[in-house]
Amino acid sequence: MEQIKLIYIDDKIDPVISKHLSMYHKDDVEVGYDEVKFDLGSGYESLIRDSRVNGANVIFIDSQLFQNSTASNGKYTGEQFKLILKKIFPYIEVIVITQNEIREEFTSTIAKYNPKNGQSADEYYREVLYKPIDEAINRICEYRAIVSDLKADSDTGYIIDKINNSLDGIDTYDELKKSDIDNIVELFKKLQENLDGGL
């Protein structure tokens, strides 16, 4: 059975969001849920170092989290943090919850509840939270399946192990040789070909 770690990060944990994320379930997937209350005096580095965050598969984060921060290392939106996190942990799926207008190309962003829309917060989050989680989990399971298939190729064993560790939230910051980087480039080409072939 697939195992997925779902994390919600906010400086003020919204009890309705928390309730629906903790209730989320998917057939044939064991979903673990946790929350990280962000300290506004901290920067994004503290989150990246947090084992709950770097060990997650799907992260929900408030867009204004770092903009409210008093940290000296700059202010970021949740969307910008998502990009930073993707650079370090490319297989963590990040979904941003925002009060801002959502640009059409931001498919992993959902609007924060607005009482003016006529629904209760409970009804609204029940309606909007589960689809992006389903889609994120499907992508993670797809990557895992491709990595499992590629493990049979002994020439890519080392690289596959590194990708598998990344999928499992195991951080490896060791330096890569040029040949390792070349192998990674080739492997990602294979992954992309497999993904494109499945469309």
Short mmCIF file of C-alpha atoms in Angstrom, two decimals:
data_model
loop_
_atom_site.label_atom_id
_atom_site.label_comp_id
_atom_site.label_asym_id
_atom_site.label_seq_id
_atom_site.Cartn_x
_atom_site.Cartn_y
_atom_site.Cartn_z
CA MET A 1 0.00 0.00 0.00
CA GLU A 2 1.29 3.47 -0.90
CA GLN A 3 2.16 5.73 2.03
CA ILE A 4 1.73 9.50 1.79
CA LYS A 5 2.69 12.15 4.35
CA LEU A 6 0.46 15.23 4.23
CA ILE A 7 1.55 18.41 6.04
CA TYR A 8 -0.23 21.72 6.68
CA ILE A 9 1.98 24.76 7.44
CA ASP A 10 0.59 28.04 8.79
CA ASP A 11 1.34 30.57 11.49
CA LYS A 12 -2.31 30.36 12.57
CA ILE A 13 -3.60 26.85 11.95
CA ASP A 14 -7.08 27.13 10.45
CA PRO A 15 -9.21 24.54 12.32
CA VAL A 16 -11.51 23.93 9.34
CA ILE A 17 -8.63 23.33 6.91
CA SER A 18 -6.96 21.15 9.54
CA LYS A 19 -10.14 19.14 10.06
CA HIS A 20 -10.60 18.37 6.36
CA LEU A 21 -6.94 17.58 5.74
CA SER A 22 -6.87 15.21 8.72
CA MET A 23 -10.06 13.52 7.45
CA TYR A 24 -8.71 13.03 3.91
CA HIS A 25 -8.50 9.42 2.75
CA LYS A 26 -7.85 7.65 -0.53
CA ASP A 27 -8.41 4.00 -1.38
CA ASP A 28 -5.20 1.91 -1.37
CA VAL A 29 -3.20 4.80 0.14
CA GLU A 30 -2.20 5.18 3.78
CA VAL A 31 -2.24 8.92 4.50
CA GLY A 32 -0.49 10.38 7.53
CA TYR A 33 -1.28 13.96 8.55
CA ASP A 34 0.67 16.51 10.57
CA GLU A 35 0.72 20.28 11.14
CA VAL A 36 3.62 22.68 11.42
CA LYS A 37 2.92 25.95 13.22
CA PHE A 38 5.33 28.43 11.66
CA ASP A 39 7.18 30.84 13.94
CA LEU A 40 6.89 34.28 12.30
CA GLY A 41 10.35 35.16 13.57
CA SER A 42 11.85 32.40 11.45
CA GLY A 43 12.75 32.19 7.78
CA TYR A 44 12.05 29.54 5.18
CA GLU A 45 15.32 27.75 6.08
CA SER A 46 13.82 26.64 9.40
CA LEU A 47 11.00 24.94 7.53
CA ILE A 48 13.33 23.22 5.07
CA ARG A 49 15.35 21.83 8.02
CA ASP A 50 12.20 20.59 9.79
CA SER A 51 12.06 16.79 9.41
CA ARG A 52 8.26 16.87 9.13
CA VAL A 53 8.53 19.22 6.14
CA ASN A 54 11.41 17.61 4.26
CA GLY A 55 9.88 14.20 4.91
CA ALA A 56 6.47 15.20 3.53
CA ASN A 57 4.96 14.21 0.20
CA VAL A 58 2.19 16.82 -0.02
CA ILE A 59 2.40 20.22 1.68
CA PHE A 60 -0.33 22.83 2.12
CA ILE A 61 1.06 26.28 2.91
CA ASP A 62 -0.44 29.74 3.40
CA SER A 63 0.61 32.21 0.69
CA GLN A 64 1.14 35.06 3.15
CA LEU A 65 3.20 33.06 5.63
CA PHE A 66 6.58 34.64 4.93
CA GLN A 67 5.18 38.05 4.06
CA ASN A 68 4.03 38.28 7.67
CA SER A 69 7.44 37.16 8.87
CA THR A 70 9.81 39.53 10.64
CA ALA A 71 12.80 37.46 9.55
CA SER A 72 15.71 39.44 8.18
CA ASN A 73 16.26 37.14 5.22
CA GLY A 74 13.47 38.55 3.08
CA LYS A 75 9.77 38.08 2.57
CA TYR A 76 8.37 35.42 0.27
CA THR A 77 4.96 34.32 -0.90
CA GLY A 78 3.87 30.73 -0.49
CA GLU A 79 4.27 30.40 -4.26
CA GLN A 80 7.90 31.53 -4.02
CA PHE A 81 8.56 29.15 -1.12
CA LYS A 82 7.12 26.39 -3.28
CA LEU A 83 9.75 27.14 -5.93
CA ILE A 84 12.56 27.18 -3.35
CA LEU A 85 11.38 23.88 -1.88
CA LYS A 86 11.10 22.30 -5.35
CA LYS A 87 14.74 23.15 -6.01
CA ILE A 88 15.81 21.13 -2.97
CA PHE A 89 13.04 18.49 -2.86
CA PRO A 90 11.72 18.19 -6.43
CA TYR A 91 9.18 15.45 -5.63
CA ILE A 92 7.35 17.19 -2.80
CA GLU A 93 4.01 18.46 -4.05
CA VAL A 94 3.17 21.92 -2.66
CA ILE A 95 -0.35 23.38 -2.69
CA VAL A 96 -0.67 27.07 -1.80
CA ILE A 97 -3.72 28.54 -0.08
CA THR A 98 -4.04 32.22 -0.99
CA GLN A 99 -6.20 35.29 -0.45
CA ASN A 100 -4.84 36.76 -3.66
CA GLU A 101 -6.31 36.43 -7.12
CA ILE A 102 -5.19 33.11 -8.60
CA ARG A 103 -3.48 33.22 -11.96
CA GLU A 104 -4.80 30.68 -14.43
CA GLU A 105 -1.46 28.88 -14.74
CA PHE A 106 -1.23 28.34 -10.95
CA THR A 107 -2.92 24.94 -10.89
CA SER A 108 -1.62 23.97 -7.43
CA THR A 109 -3.14 27.00 -5.73
CA ILE A 110 -6.53 27.27 -4.05
CA ALA A 111 -8.37 30.32 -2.81
CA LYS A 112 -8.76 30.87 0.91
CA TYR A 113 -12.34 30.79 2.19
CA ASN A 114 -14.28 34.03 1.76
CA PRO A 115 -17.55 34.27 3.75
CA LYS A 116 -18.99 36.46 0.99
CA ASN A 117 -19.32 33.44 -1.30
CA GLY A 118 -22.43 32.24 0.56
CA GLN A 119 -21.03 28.89 1.75
CA SER A 120 -19.81 27.92 5.18
CA ALA A 121 -16.06 27.40 5.55
CA ASP A 122 -16.79 23.72 6.14
CA GLU A 123 -18.72 23.37 2.87
CA TYR A 124 -16.14 25.34 0.94
CA TYR A 125 -13.05 23.42 2.07
CA ARG A 126 -14.84 20.07 1.67
CA GLU A 127 -15.39 21.11 -1.95
CA VAL A 128 -11.93 22.49 -2.86
CA LEU A 129 -9.30 20.62 -0.84
CA TYR A 130 -9.61 17.02 -1.96
CA LYS A 131 -9.16 17.27 -5.73
CA PRO A 132 -5.67 18.88 -5.59
CA ILE A 133 -4.60 16.28 -3.00
CA ASP A 134 -5.83 13.47 -5.26
CA GLU A 135 -3.91 14.95 -8.19
CA ALA A 136 -0.73 15.41 -6.13
CA ILE A 137 -0.86 11.85 -4.82
CA ASN A 138 -1.44 10.51 -8.33
CA ARG A 139 1.71 12.32 -9.53
CA ILE A 140 3.74 10.95 -6.62
CA CYS A 141 2.49 7.40 -7.25
CA GLU A 142 3.30 7.79 -10.95
CA TYR A 143 6.88 8.88 -10.17
CA ARG A 144 7.28 5.98 -7.75
CA ALA A 145 6.03 3.50 -10.35
CA ILE A 146 8.46 4.85 -12.97
CA VAL A 147 11.36 4.67 -10.51
CA SER A 148 10.37 1.11 -9.62
CA ASP A 149 10.44 0.17 -13.33
CA LEU A 150 13.81 1.86 -13.85
CA LYS A 151 15.38 0.04 -10.87
CA ALA A 152 15.72 -3.01 -13.12
CA ASP A 153 18.36 -1.11 -15.13
CA SER A 154 21.61 -1.76 -13.24
CA ASP A 155 23.35 1.12 -15.06
CA THR A 156 21.17 3.66 -13.26
CA GLY A 157 21.10 2.07 -9.77
CA TYR A 158 22.93 4.88 -7.97
CA ILE A 159 20.88 7.62 -9.59
CA ILE A 160 17.62 5.74 -9.05
CA ASP A 161 18.49 5.38 -5.35
CA LYS A 162 19.01 9.16 -5.11
CA ILE A 163 15.66 9.86 -6.81
CA ASN A 164 13.95 7.25 -4.64
CA ASN A 165 15.43 8.88 -1.52
CA SER A 166 14.13 12.24 -2.73
CA LEU A 167 10.65 10.75 -3.28
CA ASP A 168 10.78 9.38 0.27
CA GLY A 169 11.91 12.72 1.72
CA ILE A 170 15.43 11.54 2.51
CA ASP A 171 17.73 14.51 2.07
CA THR A 172 21.08 13.91 0.40
CA TYR A 173 23.14 17.07 -0.02
CA ASP A 174 26.34 15.36 -1.08
CA GLU A 175 28.35 16.82 -3.93
CA LEU A 176 27.85 15.27 -7.37
CA LYS A 177 30.60 14.60 -9.87
CA LYS A 178 30.14 15.75 -13.48
CA SER A 179 29.48 12.15 -14.57
CA ASP A 180 26.73 11.89 -11.92
CA ILE A 181 25.12 15.07 -13.23
CA ASP A 182 25.29 13.73 -16.80
CA ASN A 183 23.59 10.53 -15.60
CA ILE A 184 20.87 12.56 -13.87
CA VAL A 185 20.22 14.55 -17.05
CA GLU A 186 19.90 11.33 -19.06
CA LEU A 187 17.65 9.77 -16.45
CA PHE A 188 15.32 12.77 -16.39
CA LYS A 189 15.13 12.57 -20.18
CA LYS A 190 13.97 8.95 -19.80
CA LEU A 191 11.47 9.96 -17.12
CA GLN A 192 10.11 12.73 -19.33
CA GLU A 193 9.82 10.34 -22.30
CA ASN A 194 7.88 7.90 -20.09
CA LEU A 195 5.61 10.69 -18.85
CA ASP A 196 5.05 12.05 -22.36
CA GLY A 197 4.34 8.54 -23.64
CA GLY A 198 1.64 8.12 -21.02
CA LEU A 199 -0.30 11.20 -22.17
#
